[in-house]
């Protein structure tokens, strides 16, 4: 996600109302945030939680639990543990409390049935570990869905559809109310928007639309008037600027955070704790319907939100793992003792945890701001990193000194070079703080993957890049040879380098099964072409990338991600077996039920 999102969009204090200032220990005082345990109790509970989560059951405890029997037994379908050892399929699985008690044949599990045990008949369906999205801006997905209209490619695939949709939205609004929308895709929906087009929707109502890349936006003349943008405005601090036509007049385009904020401060309603709570509650329901049991928010959680998120995830929700932005690192000091990195533990009485610290190394390949070693196709432009290499080294060293792992957003291969240099200088290989990650790794080169393996660094791929932009990367941005190696999951398999798949929502649509399908088929939806067939992987490897390996990448591989005795009962029940349907039909499989910690939260 871009600098705008993490730096300004929903984190600027002017957008919030009713949120008290954080007290020195990091807790905020709004009603949403007040139910957290006291610091003393928090520490005591944290110690207990750290000793109880994710560990194999002691034989004595296993005997006691077996005597008590199972709360639930799942049987009658296909059960796929996705574990590195043991059988690939089992017949039955028993759950007691929040954990998996046992799994095996129906005969093995039958002895755990008591008069109180509930039998869940799978009726031929398929049970898997719950899905994990290891890079998704959960809070922003929730707030966008609550406050803005989605006008993206999936909803409006043509320019005509988009214009009709905007007119329909305009007709539903009260006079003077802003028309706010997001998810517009300039590559897939007919090029940049213009002030002329948006004035055609309305000259009186202010209109503001975010691009899906979150670096750019577009507005009509009424919005420019309210934002009070003078005709002679130049480049703003932070690089914000405004597009102009051949006549030198504004064309409606808005670039980067300092320019965006001129509109956001007028357009967005104030975000109250009640709005925040409602949006997150609705989000967790939606996310569970996609089979997600855990999401990781990298760099967009504010320290002041943590106590509220601890309360919000007490029960009935999915798990939320988070990392903080580099600039917010000191705000995490109050929470260090509760686990992070390789020892990421759940905060007591919640499904919330912390992992690492995030740096945004460059921009977006779609806007040619990802930093490359070779120019973009038919240009002399290579993009640019957000930080000089020596500055990046300083930042990574500071994160290491605080005891956190680092996650560095790198869309271009030049930025990956700088990131790996910085990681090697600060951490060396396989540090005890927990694995370091390269976020997106979109244009990683073969030698960079080998270097990642040597350092114990892992990539995570936004596989929706291939699904939506494979043709554009090939024909407009990089050419066939370079595009064929975008999001190179196949090379990772060949090299024995673990990796994960993510959505980066709201920068691409949510849904883990779309990621699996695309990793397996490498098919671009725009022209039905296969982009980089050599990088296609098996269903097994793709499923691991959204379950077991995704758990490892957020420091919770000992607790979730596979179906094994002693692990948390995070489960997803699918109507069909993804290993048996046609590869191009995987994303259409319906989710029947989603369970977190032995609690059914969907279905």
mmCIF file of C-alpha atoms in Angstrom, residues 10-165:
data_model
loop_
_atom_site.group_PDB
_atom_site.id
_atom_site.type_symbol
_atom_site.label_atom_id
_atom_site.label_comp_id
_atom_site.label_asym_id
_atom_site.label_seq_id
_atom_site.Cartn_x
_atom_site.Cartn_y
_atom_site.Cartn_z
ATOM 1 C CA UNK A 10 -7.244 7.474 7.753
ATOM 2 C CA UNK A 11 -4.488 8.352 10.204
ATOM 3 C CA UNK A 12 -4.568 12.141 10.000
ATOM 4 C CA UNK A 13 -5.877 13.486 13.316
ATOM 5 C CA UNK A 14 -8.170 15.986 11.586
ATOM 6 C CA UNK A 15 -10.313 13.094 10.348
ATOM 7 C CA UNK A 16 -11.160 11.788 13.813
ATOM 8 C CA UNK A 17 -13.542 13.020 16.432
ATOM 9 C CA UNK A 18 -14.273 11.634 19.882
ATOM 10 C CA UNK A 19 -10.879 9.920 20.113
ATOM 11 C CA UNK A 20 -9.015 11.047 23.249
ATOM 12 C CA UNK A 21 -5.285 11.573 23.058
ATOM 13 C CA UNK A 22 -3.280 8.487 23.905
ATOM 14 C CA UNK A 23 -2.002 8.328 27.460
ATOM 15 C CA UNK A 24 1.749 7.803 28.010
ATOM 16 C CA UNK A 25 1.437 4.011 28.071
ATOM 17 C CA UNK A 26 -0.236 3.951 24.675
ATOM 18 C CA UNK A 27 -3.867 3.308 25.631
ATOM 19 C CA UNK A 28 -6.620 5.570 24.375
ATOM 20 C CA UNK A 29 -9.627 6.545 26.444
ATOM 21 C CA UNK A 30 -12.592 6.310 24.050
ATOM 22 C CA UNK A 31 -15.441 3.991 25.002
ATOM 23 C CA UNK A 32 -14.298 1.463 22.434
ATOM 24 C CA UNK A 33 -10.919 1.320 24.123
ATOM 25 C CA UNK A 34 -11.792 1.319 27.808
ATOM 26 C CA UNK A 35 -12.421 -2.363 28.431
ATOM 27 C CA UNK A 36 -8.796 -3.497 28.123
ATOM 28 C CA UNK A 37 -7.270 -5.292 31.095
ATOM 29 C CA UNK A 38 -5.158 -3.288 33.502
ATOM 30 C CA UNK A 39 -1.438 -3.236 32.747
ATOM 31 C CA UNK A 40 -0.706 -5.466 35.733
ATOM 32 C CA UNK A 41 -3.363 -8.010 34.806
ATOM 33 C CA UNK A 42 -2.421 -7.670 31.135
ATOM 34 C CA UNK A 43 1.170 -8.715 31.878
ATOM 35 C CA UNK A 44 0.111 -11.630 34.038
ATOM 36 C CA UNK A 45 -2.347 -12.863 31.461
ATOM 37 C CA UNK A 46 0.189 -12.371 28.699
ATOM 38 C CA UNK A 47 2.636 -14.654 30.442
ATOM 39 C CA UNK A 48 -0.028 -17.304 30.809
ATOM 40 C CA UNK A 49 -1.118 -16.932 27.202
ATOM 41 C CA UNK A 50 2.433 -17.172 25.909
ATOM 42 C CA UNK A 51 2.939 -20.451 27.740
ATOM 43 C CA UNK A 52 -0.382 -21.907 26.588
ATOM 44 C CA UNK A 53 -0.665 -21.087 22.903
ATOM 45 C CA UNK A 54 0.565 -23.150 20.021
ATOM 46 C CA UNK A 55 2.349 -25.850 22.061
ATOM 47 C CA UNK A 56 1.959 -29.594 21.627
ATOM 48 C CA UNK A 57 -0.297 -31.118 24.273
ATOM 49 C CA UNK A 58 1.590 -32.764 27.135
ATOM 50 C CA UNK A 59 0.698 -36.501 27.276
ATOM 51 C CA UNK A 60 -0.838 -36.083 30.743
ATOM 52 C CA UNK A 61 -3.004 -33.193 29.490
ATOM 53 C CA UNK A 62 -3.929 -35.137 26.362
ATOM 54 C CA UNK A 63 -5.194 -38.039 28.482
ATOM 55 C CA UNK A 64 -7.270 -35.676 30.629
ATOM 56 C CA UNK A 65 -8.797 -34.008 27.573
ATOM 57 C CA UNK A 66 -9.516 -37.348 25.941
ATOM 58 C CA UNK A 67 -11.339 -38.497 29.074
ATOM 59 C CA UNK A 68 -13.436 -35.337 28.943
ATOM 60 C CA UNK A 69 -14.201 -35.974 25.282
ATOM 61 C CA UNK A 70 -14.666 -33.659 22.320
ATOM 62 C CA UNK A 71 -16.991 -30.701 22.015
ATOM 63 C CA UNK A 72 -17.202 -31.187 18.245
ATOM 64 C CA UNK A 73 -16.319 -33.971 15.840
ATOM 65 C CA UNK A 74 -16.121 -33.221 12.120
ATOM 66 C CA UNK A 75 -16.632 -36.262 9.892
ATOM 67 C CA UNK A 76 -18.182 -37.398 6.626
ATOM 68 C CA UNK A 77 -16.042 -35.496 4.122
ATOM 69 C CA UNK A 78 -12.511 -34.639 3.074
ATOM 70 C CA UNK A 79 -10.230 -33.236 5.780
ATOM 71 C CA UNK A 80 -6.898 -31.812 4.566
ATOM 72 C CA UNK A 81 -4.447 -30.968 7.390
ATOM 73 C CA UNK A 82 -1.839 -29.139 5.182
ATOM 74 C CA UNK A 83 0.771 -30.263 7.719
ATOM 75 C CA UNK A 84 4.372 -30.961 6.740
ATOM 76 C CA UNK A 85 4.207 -34.412 8.320
ATOM 77 C CA UNK A 86 1.443 -36.971 8.704
ATOM 78 C CA UNK A 87 -1.316 -37.985 6.305
ATOM 79 C CA UNK A 88 -2.500 -35.664 3.526
ATOM 80 C CA UNK A 89 -6.132 -36.618 4.231
ATOM 81 C CA UNK A 90 -7.921 -37.790 7.378
ATOM 82 C CA UNK A 91 -11.477 -38.932 8.042
ATOM 83 C CA UNK A 92 -12.335 -37.098 11.256
ATOM 84 C CA UNK A 93 -11.239 -34.208 13.462
ATOM 85 C CA UNK A 94 -12.099 -33.545 17.114
ATOM 86 C CA UNK A 95 -12.199 -30.145 18.799
ATOM 87 C CA UNK A 96 -12.293 -29.364 22.489
ATOM 88 C CA UNK A 97 -12.491 -25.775 23.638
ATOM 89 C CA UNK A 98 -10.468 -23.612 21.282
ATOM 90 C CA UNK A 99 -8.111 -26.347 20.117
ATOM 91 C CA UNK A 100 -7.858 -29.367 17.926
ATOM 92 C CA UNK A 101 -7.948 -32.385 20.203
ATOM 93 C CA UNK A 102 -7.155 -35.111 17.693
ATOM 94 C CA UNK A 103 -7.546 -36.125 14.063
ATOM 95 C CA UNK A 104 -7.360 -39.415 12.218
ATOM 96 C CA UNK A 105 -9.668 -42.178 11.110
ATOM 97 C CA UNK A 106 -13.286 -42.212 12.245
ATOM 98 C CA UNK A 107 -12.441 -45.232 14.388
ATOM 99 C CA UNK A 108 -9.595 -43.326 16.047
ATOM 100 C CA UNK A 109 -11.833 -40.368 16.886
ATOM 101 C CA UNK A 110 -14.942 -42.327 17.885
ATOM 102 C CA UNK A 111 -13.645 -42.807 21.438
ATOM 103 C CA UNK A 112 -13.737 -39.038 21.995
ATOM 104 C CA UNK A 113 -17.497 -38.856 21.502
ATOM 105 C CA UNK A 114 -19.585 -38.262 24.626
ATOM 106 C CA UNK A 115 -23.265 -37.536 25.137
ATOM 107 C CA UNK A 116 -22.410 -33.822 24.917
ATOM 108 C CA UNK A 117 -20.351 -34.030 21.716
ATOM 109 C CA UNK A 118 -21.836 -32.387 18.629
ATOM 110 C CA UNK A 119 -21.206 -34.204 15.369
ATOM 111 C CA UNK A 120 -20.627 -31.920 12.376
ATOM 112 C CA UNK A 121 -21.486 -33.887 9.245
ATOM 113 C CA UNK A 122 -19.357 -32.549 6.407
ATOM 114 C CA UNK A 123 -21.741 -34.167 3.935
ATOM 115 C CA UNK A 124 -18.959 -34.699 1.409
ATOM 116 C CA UNK A 125 -17.514 -31.205 1.752
ATOM 117 C CA UNK A 126 -13.863 -30.292 2.380
ATOM 118 C CA UNK A 127 -12.332 -29.054 5.644
ATOM 119 C CA UNK A 128 -9.071 -27.079 5.582
ATOM 120 C CA UNK A 129 -7.102 -24.861 7.964
ATOM 121 C CA UNK A 130 -8.557 -21.366 8.038
ATOM 122 C CA UNK A 131 -7.200 -19.027 5.389
ATOM 123 C CA UNK A 132 -4.671 -16.332 6.315
ATOM 124 C CA UNK A 133 -4.117 -13.120 4.356
ATOM 125 C CA UNK A 134 -0.611 -12.043 5.441
ATOM 126 C CA UNK A 135 -0.789 -8.545 3.910
ATOM 127 C CA UNK A 136 -4.148 -6.830 3.999
ATOM 128 C CA UNK A 137 -5.031 -3.369 5.297
ATOM 129 C CA UNK A 138 -7.953 -4.618 7.325
ATOM 130 C CA UNK A 139 -8.934 -1.390 9.070
ATOM 131 C CA UNK A 140 -8.866 0.533 5.797
ATOM 132 C CA UNK A 141 -10.873 -2.137 4.000
ATOM 133 C CA UNK A 142 -13.450 -1.795 6.768
ATOM 134 C CA UNK A 143 -13.539 2.015 6.717
ATOM 135 C CA UNK A 144 -13.618 2.222 2.925
ATOM 136 C CA UNK A 145 -16.563 -0.174 2.785
ATOM 137 C CA UNK A 146 -18.354 1.867 5.437
ATOM 138 C CA UNK A 147 -17.730 5.350 4.059
ATOM 139 C CA UNK A 148 -17.047 5.119 0.301
ATOM 140 C CA UNK A 149 -18.614 3.647 -2.815
ATOM 141 C CA UNK A 150 -16.707 0.929 -4.654
ATOM 142 C CA UNK A 151 -16.380 1.852 -8.336
ATOM 143 C CA UNK A 152 -13.678 -0.678 -9.214
ATOM 144 C CA UNK A 153 -13.155 -2.896 -12.224
ATOM 145 C CA UNK A 154 -14.954 -5.906 -10.763
ATOM 146 C CA UNK A 155 -18.130 -3.847 -10.317
ATOM 147 C CA UNK A 156 -17.840 -1.618 -13.397
ATOM 148 C CA UNK A 157 -15.627 -3.321 -16.001
ATOM 149 C CA UNK A 158 -16.162 -0.710 -18.737
ATOM 150 C CA UNK A 159 -15.977 3.077 -18.798
ATOM 151 C CA UNK A 160 -19.654 3.218 -19.791
ATOM 152 C CA UNK A 161 -20.569 1.030 -16.801
ATOM 153 C CA UNK A 162 -18.547 3.306 -14.535
ATOM 154 C CA UNK A 163 -20.173 6.524 -15.760
ATOM 155 C CA UNK A 164 -23.635 5.000 -15.395
ATOM 156 C CA UNK A 165 -22.751 3.844 -11.890
#
